[in-house]
mmCIF file of C-alpha atoms in Angstrom:
data_model
loop_
_atom_site.group_PDB
_atom_site.id
_atom_site.type_symbol
_atom_site.label_atom_id
_atom_site.label_comp_id
_atom_site.label_asym_id
_atom_site.label_seq_id
_atom_site.Cartn_x
_atom_site.Cartn_y
_atom_site.Cartn_z
ATOM 1 C CA MET A 1 21.107 66.219 73.103
ATOM 2 C CA ALA A 2 21.429 67.748 76.591
ATOM 3 C CA TYR A 3 21.210 71.367 75.420
ATOM 4 C CA ARG A 4 18.028 70.662 73.410
ATOM 5 C CA THR A 5 16.512 68.891 76.449
ATOM 6 C CA ALA A 6 17.367 71.856 78.658
ATOM 7 C CA LEU A 7 15.697 74.232 76.200
ATOM 8 C CA ARG A 8 12.542 72.126 75.984
ATOM 9 C CA GLU A 9 12.189 71.378 79.703
ATOM 10 C CA GLY A 10 13.634 74.644 81.017
ATOM 11 C CA ARG A 11 16.235 72.868 83.077
ATOM 12 C CA VAL A 12 18.189 69.598 83.202
ATOM 13 C CA ARG A 13 20.008 67.632 85.851
ATOM 14 C CA ARG A 14 23.625 68.709 86.329
ATOM 15 C CA ASP A 15 24.993 65.176 86.066
ATOM 16 C CA ALA A 16 23.398 64.868 82.597
ATOM 17 C CA ILE A 17 25.225 67.927 81.231
ATOM 18 C CA PRO A 18 28.435 67.325 79.189
ATOM 19 C CA ARG A 19 31.477 69.355 80.183
ATOM 20 C CA CYS A 20 31.565 71.230 76.876
ATOM 21 C CA LEU A 21 28.261 72.992 77.667
ATOM 22 C CA TYR A 22 29.798 74.366 80.867
ATOM 23 C CA ASP A 23 32.952 75.440 79.054
ATOM 24 C CA LEU A 24 30.890 77.285 76.428
ATOM 25 C CA HIS A 25 28.700 78.889 79.121
ATOM 26 C CA LEU A 26 25.589 77.449 77.429
ATOM 27 C CA VAL A 27 24.282 76.273 80.824
ATOM 28 C CA VAL A 28 24.549 77.681 84.363
ATOM 29 C CA ASP A 29 23.548 76.312 87.751
ATOM 30 C CA ASP A 30 19.940 76.857 88.681
ATOM 31 C CA GLU A 31 19.997 78.867 91.941
ATOM 32 C CA ASP A 32 16.407 77.842 92.722
ATOM 33 C CA ALA A 33 16.945 74.134 92.143
ATOM 34 C CA PRO A 34 20.245 72.750 93.415
ATOM 35 C CA GLY A 35 21.556 69.924 91.255
ATOM 36 C CA PHE A 36 19.950 71.324 88.091
ATOM 37 C CA CYS A 37 21.138 73.662 85.299
ATOM 38 C CA VAL A 38 19.267 76.098 83.107
ATOM 39 C CA PRO A 39 20.147 76.886 79.446
ATOM 40 C CA VAL A 40 21.677 80.190 78.313
ATOM 41 C CA PRO A 41 21.085 81.678 74.812
ATOM 42 C CA PRO A 42 24.177 81.318 72.563
ATOM 43 C CA GLU A 43 24.391 85.101 72.139
ATOM 44 C CA GLY A 44 24.685 85.513 75.891
ATOM 45 C CA ALA A 45 27.221 82.731 76.095
ATOM 46 C CA ARG A 46 29.219 84.392 73.332
ATOM 47 C CA PHE A 47 30.021 87.412 75.495
ATOM 48 C CA ALA A 48 31.088 85.206 78.375
ATOM 49 C CA VAL A 49 33.367 82.966 76.274
ATOM 50 C CA VAL A 50 34.573 85.108 73.372
ATOM 51 C CA GLY A 51 34.999 88.368 75.290
ATOM 52 C CA PRO A 52 38.004 87.273 77.384
ATOM 53 C CA ILE A 53 39.646 85.679 74.330
ATOM 54 C CA GLU A 54 39.250 88.888 72.313
ATOM 55 C CA ASP A 55 40.714 90.850 75.217
ATOM 56 C CA GLN A 56 43.739 88.520 75.269
ATOM 57 C CA MET A 57 44.167 88.852 71.492
ATOM 58 C CA ALA A 58 43.965 92.635 71.692
ATOM 59 C CA GLU A 59 46.619 92.620 74.404
ATOM 60 C CA GLN A 60 48.853 90.378 72.297
ATOM 61 C CA ARG A 61 48.446 92.709 69.314
ATOM 62 C CA ARG A 62 49.442 95.648 71.477
ATOM 63 C CA LYS A 63 52.533 93.749 72.620
ATOM 64 C CA LEU A 64 53.316 92.807 69.003
ATOM 65 C CA ARG A 65 53.124 96.420 67.836
ATOM 66 C CA ALA A 66 55.299 97.527 70.735
ATOM 67 C CA VAL A 67 57.961 94.883 69.925
ATOM 68 C CA GLN A 68 57.882 95.736 66.206
ATOM 69 C CA ALA A 69 58.321 99.421 66.986
ATOM 70 C CA ARG A 70 61.288 98.718 69.246
ATOM 71 C CA LEU A 71 62.935 96.444 66.662
ATOM 72 C CA ALA A 72 62.372 99.011 63.916
ATOM 73 C CA SER A 73 64.302 101.583 65.920
ATOM 74 C CA PHE A 74 67.374 99.331 65.686
ATOM 75 C CA GLU A 75 67.091 98.595 61.942
ATOM 76 C CA SER A 76 68.784 101.812 60.838
ATOM 77 C CA VAL A 77 71.611 101.231 63.327
ATOM 78 C CA TYR A 78 72.082 97.689 62.018
ATOM 79 C CA SER A 79 72.038 98.811 58.372
ATOM 80 C CA GLN A 80 74.572 101.538 59.013
ATOM 81 C CA GLU A 81 76.935 99.155 60.788
ATOM 82 C CA GLN A 82 76.541 96.501 58.102
ATOM 83 C CA ASP A 83 77.282 99.026 55.354
ATOM 84 C CA ALA A 84 80.307 100.253 57.243
ATOM 85 C CA ALA A 85 81.606 96.712 57.749
ATOM 86 C CA GLN A 86 80.998 95.623 54.161
ATOM 87 C CA PRO A 87 83.985 96.235 51.864
ATOM 88 C CA LEU A 88 83.335 98.612 48.968
ATOM 89 C CA THR A 89 85.221 96.342 46.551
ATOM 90 C CA VAL A 90 85.752 92.580 46.544
ATOM 91 C CA ARG A 91 88.043 90.654 44.174
ATOM 92 C CA LEU A 92 86.342 87.502 42.886
ATOM 93 C CA THR A 93 88.432 84.783 41.269
ATOM 94 C CA GLY A 94 87.180 81.520 39.897
ATOM 95 C CA LYS A 95 83.894 80.729 38.153
ATOM 96 C CA ALA A 96 82.287 79.345 41.322
ATOM 97 C CA ALA A 97 82.989 82.469 43.382
ATOM 98 C CA ILE A 98 81.791 84.794 40.610
ATOM 99 C CA ASN A 99 78.601 82.809 40.003
ATOM 100 C CA ALA A 100 77.847 82.683 43.728
ATOM 101 C CA ALA A 101 78.206 86.459 44.037
ATOM 102 C CA LEU A 102 76.036 86.995 40.959
ATOM 103 C CA GLU A 103 73.352 84.654 42.311
ATOM 104 C CA VAL A 104 73.164 86.717 45.492
ATOM 105 C CA ALA A 105 73.192 90.090 43.710
ATOM 106 C CA VAL A 106 70.770 89.222 40.903
ATOM 107 C CA GLY A 107 68.631 87.156 43.283
ATOM 108 C CA GLY A 108 68.234 90.223 45.488
ATOM 109 C CA CYS A 109 67.638 92.573 42.548
ATOM 110 C CA ARG A 110 64.215 94.225 42.805
ATOM 111 C CA LYS A 111 64.137 97.139 40.349
ATOM 112 C CA GLU A 112 66.762 97.171 37.613
ATOM 113 C CA LEU A 113 69.364 94.863 36.080
ATOM 114 C CA LEU A 114 71.901 96.273 33.602
ATOM 115 C CA THR A 115 74.321 94.063 31.670
ATOM 116 C CA ALA A 116 76.845 94.693 28.890
ATOM 117 C CA GLN A 117 78.271 91.536 27.328
ATOM 118 C CA PRO A 118 81.180 92.041 24.861
ATOM 119 C CA GLY A 119 82.892 89.273 22.959
ATOM 120 C CA GLY A 120 80.137 88.252 20.581
ATOM 121 C CA GLY A 121 78.253 85.031 21.290
ATOM 122 C CA ARG A 122 78.500 83.638 24.820
ATOM 123 C CA SER A 123 79.255 80.050 25.797
ATOM 124 C CA GLU A 124 76.264 77.775 26.284
ATOM 125 C CA SER A 125 77.228 77.140 29.917
ATOM 126 C CA ALA A 126 77.320 80.886 30.647
ATOM 127 C CA LEU A 127 73.977 81.350 28.893
ATOM 128 C CA HIS A 128 72.480 78.491 30.899
ATOM 129 C CA ASP A 129 73.669 80.015 34.183
ATOM 130 C CA ALA A 130 72.377 83.454 33.206
ATOM 131 C CA LEU A 131 68.991 82.361 31.852
ATOM 132 C CA GLY A 132 67.641 81.036 35.146
ATOM 133 C CA ARG A 133 68.834 84.086 37.103
ATOM 134 C CA ASP A 134 67.459 86.531 34.545
ATOM 135 C CA LEU A 135 64.054 84.874 34.130
ATOM 136 C CA ARG A 136 63.574 84.814 37.899
ATOM 137 C CA ALA A 137 64.466 88.519 38.097
ATOM 138 C CA LEU A 138 62.103 89.382 35.238
ATOM 139 C CA GLY A 139 59.390 87.396 36.978
ATOM 140 C CA ARG A 140 59.778 89.674 40.008
ATOM 141 C CA GLY A 141 59.181 92.711 37.819
ATOM 142 C CA VAL A 142 62.845 93.725 37.463
ATOM 143 C CA ARG A 143 63.576 95.864 34.393
ATOM 144 C CA GLN A 144 66.450 94.245 32.507
ATOM 145 C CA ARG A 145 68.503 96.043 29.843
ATOM 146 C CA THR A 146 71.266 94.121 28.073
ATOM 147 C CA ILE A 147 73.770 95.203 25.424
ATOM 148 C CA TYR A 148 75.520 92.733 23.115
ATOM 149 C CA GLN A 149 77.759 93.215 20.115
ATOM 150 C CA HIS A 150 76.255 93.038 16.626
ATOM 151 C CA THR A 151 78.030 89.744 16.003
ATOM 152 C CA VAL A 152 75.632 87.841 18.309
ATOM 153 C CA TYR A 153 73.202 87.754 15.369
ATOM 154 C CA THR A 154 75.239 84.879 13.942
ATOM 155 C CA HIS A 155 75.427 82.950 17.237
ATOM 156 C CA ARG A 156 72.353 80.763 17.623
ATOM 157 C CA PRO A 157 72.654 79.916 21.379
ATOM 158 C CA THR A 158 72.923 83.600 22.292
ATOM 159 C CA MET A 159 70.031 84.511 20.003
ATOM 160 C CA ALA A 160 67.930 81.740 21.580
ATOM 161 C CA TYR A 161 68.683 83.224 25.006
ATOM 162 C CA ILE A 162 67.770 86.706 23.746
ATOM 163 C CA GLU A 163 64.445 85.447 22.403
ATOM 164 C CA GLN A 164 63.557 83.916 25.776
ATOM 165 C CA VAL A 165 64.442 86.930 27.923
ATOM 166 C CA THR A 166 62.838 89.451 25.548
ATOM 167 C CA ALA A 167 59.664 87.365 25.584
ATOM 168 C CA ALA A 168 59.765 87.698 29.386
ATOM 169 C CA GLY A 169 60.119 91.495 29.159
ATOM 170 C CA ALA A 170 63.845 92.206 28.857
ATOM 171 C CA GLU A 171 65.167 94.922 26.533
ATOM 172 C CA VAL A 172 68.164 93.946 24.383
ATOM 173 C CA ARG A 173 70.271 96.125 22.090
ATOM 174 C CA THR A 174 73.450 95.600 20.102
ATOM 175 C CA LEU A 175 76.462 97.728 19.222
ATOM 176 C CA ALA A 176 79.530 97.094 17.079
ATOM 177 C CA GLU A 177 81.910 97.492 20.000
ATOM 178 C CA ILE A 178 81.501 97.335 23.783
ATOM 179 C CA LEU A 179 84.498 98.318 25.863
ATOM 180 C CA GLU A 180 83.878 96.307 29.020
ATOM 181 C CA ARG A 181 81.686 93.591 30.498
ATOM 182 C CA VAL A 182 79.383 95.175 33.098
ATOM 183 C CA ILE A 183 76.621 93.936 35.409
ATOM 184 C CA VAL A 184 74.770 96.355 37.708
ATOM 185 C CA CYS A 185 71.997 95.419 40.174
ATOM 186 C CA ASP A 186 69.594 98.115 41.407
ATOM 187 C CA ARG A 187 72.355 100.717 40.923
ATOM 188 C CA GLU A 188 73.804 99.472 44.211
ATOM 189 C CA VAL A 189 76.322 96.808 43.239
ATOM 190 C CA ALA A 190 78.330 96.464 40.023
ATOM 191 C CA PHE A 191 80.565 93.763 38.577
ATOM 192 C CA ILE A 192 83.412 94.512 36.148
ATOM 193 C CA PRO A 193 86.376 92.410 34.912
ATOM 194 C CA LEU A 194 89.629 92.464 36.825
ATOM 195 C CA SER A 195 91.528 92.687 33.532
ATOM 196 C CA GLU A 196 91.210 92.141 29.798
ATOM 197 C CA ASP A 197 91.625 88.433 30.462
ATOM 198 C CA ALA A 198 88.093 87.285 31.363
ATOM 199 C CA SER A 199 89.447 84.289 33.264
ATOM 200 C CA ALA A 200 91.319 86.556 35.698
ATOM 201 C CA GLY A 201 88.163 87.204 37.681
ATOM 202 C CA ALA A 202 85.809 90.058 38.492
ATOM 203 C CA LEU A 203 85.602 93.030 40.815
ATOM 204 C CA GLN A 204 82.443 93.478 42.868
ATOM 205 C CA ILE A 205 81.862 97.182 43.591
ATOM 206 C CA ARG A 206 79.549 98.787 46.138
ATOM 207 C CA ASP A 207 81.088 102.244 46.243
ATOM 208 C CA PRO A 208 78.156 104.561 45.308
ATOM 209 C CA ALA A 209 80.344 106.959 43.322
ATOM 210 C CA VAL A 210 81.923 104.202 41.237
ATOM 211 C CA VAL A 211 78.600 102.437 40.670
ATOM 212 C CA ARG A 212 77.080 105.745 39.534
ATOM 213 C CA PHE A 213 79.954 106.192 37.086
ATOM 214 C CA VAL A 214 79.459 102.658 35.706
ATOM 215 C CA VAL A 215 75.711 103.278 35.254
ATOM 216 C CA ARG A 216 76.380 106.501 33.343
ATOM 217 C CA PHE A 217 78.827 104.643 31.113
ATOM 218 C CA PHE A 218 76.174 101.993 30.470
ATOM 219 C CA ASP A 219 73.466 104.560 29.690
ATOM 220 C CA GLN A 220 75.710 106.298 27.147
ATOM 221 C CA VAL A 221 76.428 103.000 25.394
ATOM 222 C CA TRP A 222 72.729 102.099 25.527
ATOM 223 C CA GLU A 223 71.728 105.289 23.731
ATOM 224 C CA ARG A 224 74.091 104.460 20.854
ATOM 225 C CA SER A 225 72.920 100.854 20.570
ATOM 226 C CA VAL A 226 70.401 99.337 18.153
ATOM 227 C CA PRO A 227 67.305 97.538 19.543
ATOM 228 C CA VAL A 228 67.021 93.854 18.705
ATOM 229 C CA ARG A 229 63.809 93.430 16.753
ATOM 230 C CA ALA A 230 61.475 91.228 18.777
ATOM 231 C CA GLU A 231 59.442 90.150 15.740
ATOM 232 C CA ASP A 232 62.521 88.681 14.015
ATOM 233 C CA PRO A 233 65.652 88.958 16.182
ATOM 234 C CA ALA A 234 67.716 86.811 13.829
ATOM 235 C CA GLN A 235 67.367 89.302 10.978
ATOM 236 C CA ARG A 236 70.020 92.019 11.142
ATOM 237 C CA SER A 237 68.880 95.503 10.216
ATOM 238 C CA PRO A 238 70.797 97.643 7.670
ATOM 239 C CA VAL A 239 71.875 99.846 10.575
ATOM 240 C CA VAL A 240 73.583 96.894 12.259
ATOM 241 C CA THR A 241 75.312 95.793 9.053
ATOM 242 C CA THR A 242 76.537 99.312 8.277
ATOM 243 C CA ASP A 243 77.698 99.929 11.838
ATOM 244 C CA LEU A 244 79.712 96.712 11.893
ATOM 245 C CA ARG A 245 81.286 97.400 8.487
ATOM 246 C CA GLN A 246 82.230 100.944 9.439
ATOM 247 C CA SER A 247 83.850 99.750 12.664
ATOM 248 C CA ILE A 248 86.010 97.294 10.730
ATOM 249 C CA LEU A 249 87.046 99.908 8.175
ATOM 250 C CA ARG A 250 87.934 102.493 10.812
ATOM 251 C CA ALA A 251 90.092 99.883 12.540
ATOM 252 C CA VAL A 252 91.880 99.195 9.256
ATOM 253 C CA VAL A 253 92.625 102.902 8.823
ATOM 254 C CA ALA A 254 93.925 102.971 12.403
ATOM 255 C CA GLY A 255 96.389 100.202 11.488
ATOM 256 C CA GLU A 256 94.892 97.398 13.583
ATOM 257 C CA THR A 257 95.509 93.773 12.630
ATOM 258 C CA ASP A 258 92.725 91.381 11.692
ATOM 259 C CA SER A 259 93.182 89.544 14.981
ATOM 260 C CA ALA A 260 92.918 92.738 17.033
ATOM 261 C CA ILE A 261 89.795 93.795 15.155
ATOM 262 C CA ALA A 262 88.230 90.355 15.634
ATOM 263 C CA ARG A 263 88.833 90.416 19.397
ATOM 264 C CA ARG A 264 87.416 93.909 19.752
ATOM 265 C CA LEU A 265 84.291 93.280 17.691
ATOM 266 C CA GLY A 266 83.614 89.795 18.993
ATOM 267 C CA MET A 267 83.883 88.018 15.652
ATOM 268 C CA SER A 268 86.151 85.510 13.968
ATOM 269 C CA ARG A 269 89.385 86.577 12.278
ATOM 270 C CA ARG A 270 88.163 84.913 9.078
ATOM 271 C CA SER A 271 85.004 87.083 9.050
ATOM 272 C CA VAL A 272 87.085 90.224 9.493
ATOM 273 C CA ALA A 273 89.389 89.191 6.666
ATOM 274 C CA GLU A 274 86.407 88.533 4.396
ATOM 275 C CA HIS A 275 84.956 91.993 5.079
ATOM 276 C CA ILE A 276 88.310 93.599 4.312
ATOM 277 C CA ARG A 277 88.792 91.518 1.156
ATOM 278 C CA LYS A 278 85.455 92.678 -0.271
ATOM 279 C CA VAL A 279 86.274 96.334 0.364
ATOM 280 C CA SER A 280 89.787 95.877 -1.068
ATOM 281 C CA ASP A 281 88.317 94.393 -4.241
ATOM 282 C CA HIS A 282 85.803 97.218 -4.458
ATOM 283 C CA LEU A 283 88.489 99.908 -4.127
ATOM 284 C CA GLY A 284 91.122 98.079 -6.183
ATOM 285 C CA SER A 285 93.625 98.015 -3.342
ATOM 286 C CA GLY A 286 96.813 96.010 -3.722
ATOM 287 C CA SER A 287 98.050 96.218 -0.119
ATOM 288 C CA ARG A 288 96.922 96.882 3.432
ATOM 289 C CA ALA A 289 98.673 100.251 3.480
ATOM 290 C CA GLN A 290 97.049 101.258 0.211
ATOM 291 C CA LEU A 291 93.668 100.117 1.504
ATOM 292 C CA GLY A 292 94.028 102.331 4.560
ATOM 293 C CA TYR A 293 94.850 105.304 2.361
ATOM 294 C CA LEU A 294 91.958 104.619 -0.036
ATOM 295 C CA LEU A 295 89.507 104.256 2.836
ATOM 296 C CA ALA A 296 90.624 107.530 4.357
ATOM 297 C CA THR A 297 90.235 109.370 1.032
ATOM 298 C CA SER A 298 87.298 107.539 -0.555
ATOM 299 C CA GLY A 299 84.554 108.873 1.703
ATOM 300 C CA LEU A 300 83.356 105.372 2.617
ATOM 301 C CA LEU A 301 83.839 106.082 6.304
ATOM 302 C CA ASP A 302 81.597 109.134 6.028
ATOM 303 C CA ARG A 303 78.631 107.253 4.563
ATOM 304 C CA ASP A 304 75.654 106.310 6.705
ATOM 305 C CA GLU A 305 74.519 103.566 4.343
#
């Protein structure tokens, strides 16, 4: 090894020195003996080789900080212009368009995801689409709160979805009746139905005032809802059973048909009819009109249990 020879002998012929020793400044020409080189300690060579590189890196870091600072000064201008150019409301029609918008919104969600899902149990395709989005959001630390109707307790696919998202950290509650389907991401963008017909499409909202209103609506419904029990989500609590029964009876007093009640509470018409039949038998009612009168005067609607 040429460097070892130079150290042992004090110098070595120049033509026996590999180029790398020159590049690393480990040898220099011997001024007293032309044609020979003398070795340099690695620590001394370090200053000669590494010093200029460190100076270049420091200069590049200074340039990087300067560029970042200049770009940062334009970020607020860009954001303002983007917000101004972005429509406050967008009509979404078709499953593909709605799912694409939801993927973007939920995919960009970083803090909070709020959803209210009326209509009882959801279709397996909708649950499949939602599960991936929701688990990814929960994995990022997003707080998810979801409200369903009490009738999901009898829908196994929806309950299976609830078990998976609650295990990942989501909070799920149920209520007898939910007025509208709602999805809100980070209190910045909300999705609501275009009409009572779910197939008509959805409205994407970015207007801060409207989104704030939707969030307040959600929070009020959330406070009145019953938590799904994580230890046994398939077992309905007495509160859920009573709440559902009372909602059906109040609808009967209000003169609603079985079909209307079923749509509103997210359950089958047959289940509604069975609930009403049991109460009719209990009160000895012979007609729907008589049942409404007996309910209004019996005190059943005033009971908590």
